[in-house]
């Protein structure tokens, strides 16, 4: 039986607005990001949600937190859902860089770990609806993978933060239902890295 996954790019941070490379720096959402996360939760509050997964980085967890509270479902964190760890990652004293097994990752490595974690989630949650919060780089890589392997056309992925991206995992196959549905957001954010 299929699993529906609502894949979400975390809401806005001040570093996104500033154009700074976050990578594994554990930055929080900004005020607008918190509002968008709440709007996402309100959008999904009437839907059956069976599980919520998130990257273990703060900005992703904070995006899923309002929905977690409304639904009374704990957030399961998985570091495989993290942003890529890039060579140009900024260093900061204000927010820590979380430890990870690799100092730098290629896009191919990010794609491989996203395929692995998303497939694991799809297999574990047959006939369920799951929300997964990740980051722009990994989500782009995963959507591109789905586009490459799907027998059905996949719409263009813009990368709107806190938007609803609906995918179906069914017996080893991925299907894309809708991308970048931001109807619940006052001002959909431009695609920012």
Coordinates of C-alpha atoms in Angstrom, one line a residue:
X1 CA 0.0 0.0 0.0
X2 CA 1.3 3.5 -0.8
X3 CA 2.7 6.0 1.6
X4 CA 2.0 9.7 1.0
X5 CA 4.9 12.0 2.0
X6 CA 4.4 15.7 2.4
X7 CA 8.0 16.9 1.9
X8 CA 8.7 20.4 3.2
X9 CA 11.7 22.7 2.8
X10 CA 12.2 24.4 6.2
X11 CA 10.8 27.9 6.7
X12 CA 12.8 31.1 6.4
X13 CA 15.9 32.0 8.5
X14 CA 17.7 35.3 8.8
X15 CA 20.7 33.6 7.2
X16 CA 18.5 32.8 4.2
X17 CA 17.5 36.5 3.9
X18 CA 21.2 37.5 4.2
X19 CA 22.3 35.0 1.6
X20 CA 24.6 33.2 4.0
X21 CA 25.6 29.5 3.6
X22 CA 24.2 27.6 6.6
X23 CA 25.1 24.0 5.9
X24 CA 25.2 22.3 9.3
X25 CA 25.3 25.6 11.2
X26 CA 22.3 25.2 13.7
X27 CA 20.4 28.4 12.9
X28 CA 16.9 29.2 14.1
X29 CA 13.9 30.4 12.1
X30 CA 13.4 34.2 11.8
X31 CA 10.0 35.8 12.7
X32 CA 8.6 35.3 9.3
X33 CA 9.8 31.7 9.2
X34 CA 8.0 31.0 12.5
X35 CA 4.8 32.5 11.0
X36 CA 5.1 30.4 7.9
X37 CA 5.7 27.3 10.0
X38 CA 2.5 28.1 11.9
X39 CA 0.6 28.6 8.6
X40 CA 1.8 25.2 7.4
X41 CA 0.5 23.6 10.6
X42 CA -2.8 25.2 10.3
X43 CA -3.0 24.1 6.6
X44 CA -2.4 20.5 7.6
X45 CA -4.3 20.4 10.9
X46 CA -7.4 18.8 9.4
X47 CA -5.5 16.1 7.5
X48 CA -4.6 12.8 8.9
X49 CA -0.9 12.9 9.8
X50 CA 0.6 9.6 11.0
X51 CA 4.2 10.7 11.6
X52 CA 6.5 13.8 11.4
X53 CA 10.2 13.5 10.5
X54 CA 12.7 16.3 10.4
X55 CA 16.4 17.0 9.9
X56 CA 18.0 17.3 13.3
X57 CA 19.0 21.0 12.5
X58 CA 17.1 23.5 14.6
X59 CA 15.5 25.4 11.6
X60 CA 13.9 22.2 10.3
X61 CA 12.7 21.0 13.8
X62 CA 11.2 24.5 14.4
X63 CA 9.3 24.3 11.1
X64 CA 7.7 21.0 12.1
X65 CA 7.1 22.0 15.8
X66 CA 3.7 23.8 15.4
X67 CA 2.3 20.8 13.5
X68 CA 3.7 18.5 16.1
X69 CA 2.0 20.4 18.9
X70 CA -1.4 20.6 17.1
X71 CA -1.3 16.9 16.2
X72 CA 0.4 15.8 19.4
X73 CA 2.8 13.7 17.4
X74 CA 6.5 13.8 18.3
X75 CA 9.0 14.8 15.7
X76 CA 11.5 12.0 14.8
X77 CA 14.8 13.6 13.8
X78 CA 17.2 12.0 11.3
X79 CA 20.6 13.5 10.4
X80 CA 20.2 12.0 6.9
X81 CA 17.6 14.8 6.2
X82 CA 20.2 17.5 6.9
X83 CA 21.4 20.2 4.5
X84 CA 24.5 19.3 2.6
X85 CA 27.8 19.9 4.2
X86 CA 29.5 22.2 1.7
X87 CA 33.2 23.3 1.5
X88 CA 32.0 26.9 1.7
X89 CA 30.0 26.4 4.8
X90 CA 30.2 29.5 7.0
X91 CA 31.8 29.3 10.5
X92 CA 30.2 31.2 13.4
X93 CA 30.5 31.7 17.1
X94 CA 26.8 32.5 17.4
X95 CA 25.4 29.1 16.4
X96 CA 27.3 25.8 16.5
X97 CA 28.1 23.6 13.6
X98 CA 26.8 20.2 14.4
X99 CA 29.2 17.2 14.1
X100 CA 28.8 14.9 11.1
X101 CA 30.7 12.0 9.7
X102 CA 31.9 13.9 6.6
X103 CA 33.5 17.3 6.4
X104 CA 32.3 18.0 2.9
X105 CA 29.6 16.2 0.7
X106 CA 29.0 16.2 -3.0
X107 CA 25.6 16.6 -4.4
X108 CA 25.7 13.0 -5.4
X109 CA 26.3 12.0 -1.8
X110 CA 23.4 14.2 -0.6
X111 CA 21.1 12.7 -3.2
X112 CA 22.1 9.2 -2.1
X113 CA 21.3 9.8 1.6
X114 CA 18.0 11.5 0.7
X115 CA 17.0 8.5 -1.5
X116 CA 17.9 6.2 1.4
X117 CA 16.0 8.0 4.1
X118 CA 13.0 8.8 2.0
X119 CA 12.7 5.2 0.9
X120 CA 13.1 4.0 4.5
X121 CA 10.3 6.3 5.6
X122 CA 8.1 5.2 2.7
X123 CA 8.6 1.5 3.5
X124 CA 7.9 2.0 7.2
X125 CA 4.7 4.0 6.7
X126 CA 2.6 2.0 4.2
X127 CA -0.9 3.4 3.9
X128 CA 0.0 6.4 6.0
X129 CA 0.6 10.1 5.5
X130 CA 3.9 11.4 6.8
X131 CA 5.4 15.0 6.9
X132 CA 9.1 15.3 6.3
X133 CA 11.0 18.5 6.9
X134 CA 14.4 18.9 5.2
X135 CA 16.4 21.6 3.5
X136 CA 16.6 23.2 0.0
X137 CA 19.6 21.3 -1.3
X138 CA 18.5 17.8 -0.3
X139 CA 14.9 18.4 -1.3
X140 CA 16.0 19.7 -4.8
X141 CA 18.2 16.6 -5.2
X142 CA 15.4 14.3 -4.2
X143 CA 12.8 15.9 -6.4
X144 CA 15.3 15.7 -9.3
X145 CA 15.8 12.0 -8.6
X146 CA 12.0 11.4 -8.6
X147 CA 11.8 13.3 -11.9
X148 CA 14.5 11.1 -13.3
X149 CA 12.9 7.8 -12.3
X150 CA 9.2 8.5 -12.4
X151 CA 7.1 7.1 -15.3
X152 CA 4.8 10.1 -14.8
X153 CA 5.6 13.8 -15.6
X154 CA 6.9 15.8 -12.6
X155 CA 6.1 19.5 -12.4
X156 CA 9.0 22.0 -12.2
X157 CA 10.2 22.4 -8.6
X158 CA 10.6 26.1 -7.6
X159 CA 11.6 25.5 -4.0
X160 CA 9.1 27.5 -2.0
X161 CA 9.9 27.4 1.7
X162 CA 7.2 25.9 4.0
X163 CA 5.2 24.9 0.9
X164 CA 3.5 21.5 0.6
X165 CA 5.2 19.0 -1.8
X166 CA 3.1 15.8 -2.0
X167 CA 4.8 12.6 -3.1
X168 CA 3.7 9.0 -3.2
X169 CA 5.9 6.0 -2.5
X170 CA 4.3 2.7 -3.7
X171 CA 6.2 -0.5 -3.8
X172 CA 9.6 0.9 -4.8
X173 CA 8.2 3.6 -7.1
X174 CA 8.0 7.4 -6.5
X175 CA 5.2 9.6 -7.9
X176 CA 4.9 13.4 -7.6
X177 CA 1.4 14.7 -6.9
X178 CA 2.0 18.4 -6.4
X179 CA 5.0 20.7 -5.8
X180 CA 5.3 24.2 -4.3
X181 CA 1.7 24.5 -3.0
X182 CA 2.0 27.6 -1.0
X183 CA -1.6 28.6 -0.9
X184 CA -1.5 28.8 3.0
X185 CA 1.4 31.3 3.0
X186 CA 0.7 35.1 3.0
X187 CA 3.8 35.7 0.9
X188 CA 5.5 32.7 -0.6
X189 CA 9.2 33.1 -0.3
X190 CA 11.4 33.3 -3.4
X191 CA 13.6 30.2 -3.9
X192 CA 16.6 30.9 -1.7
X193 CA 19.5 28.5 -1.0

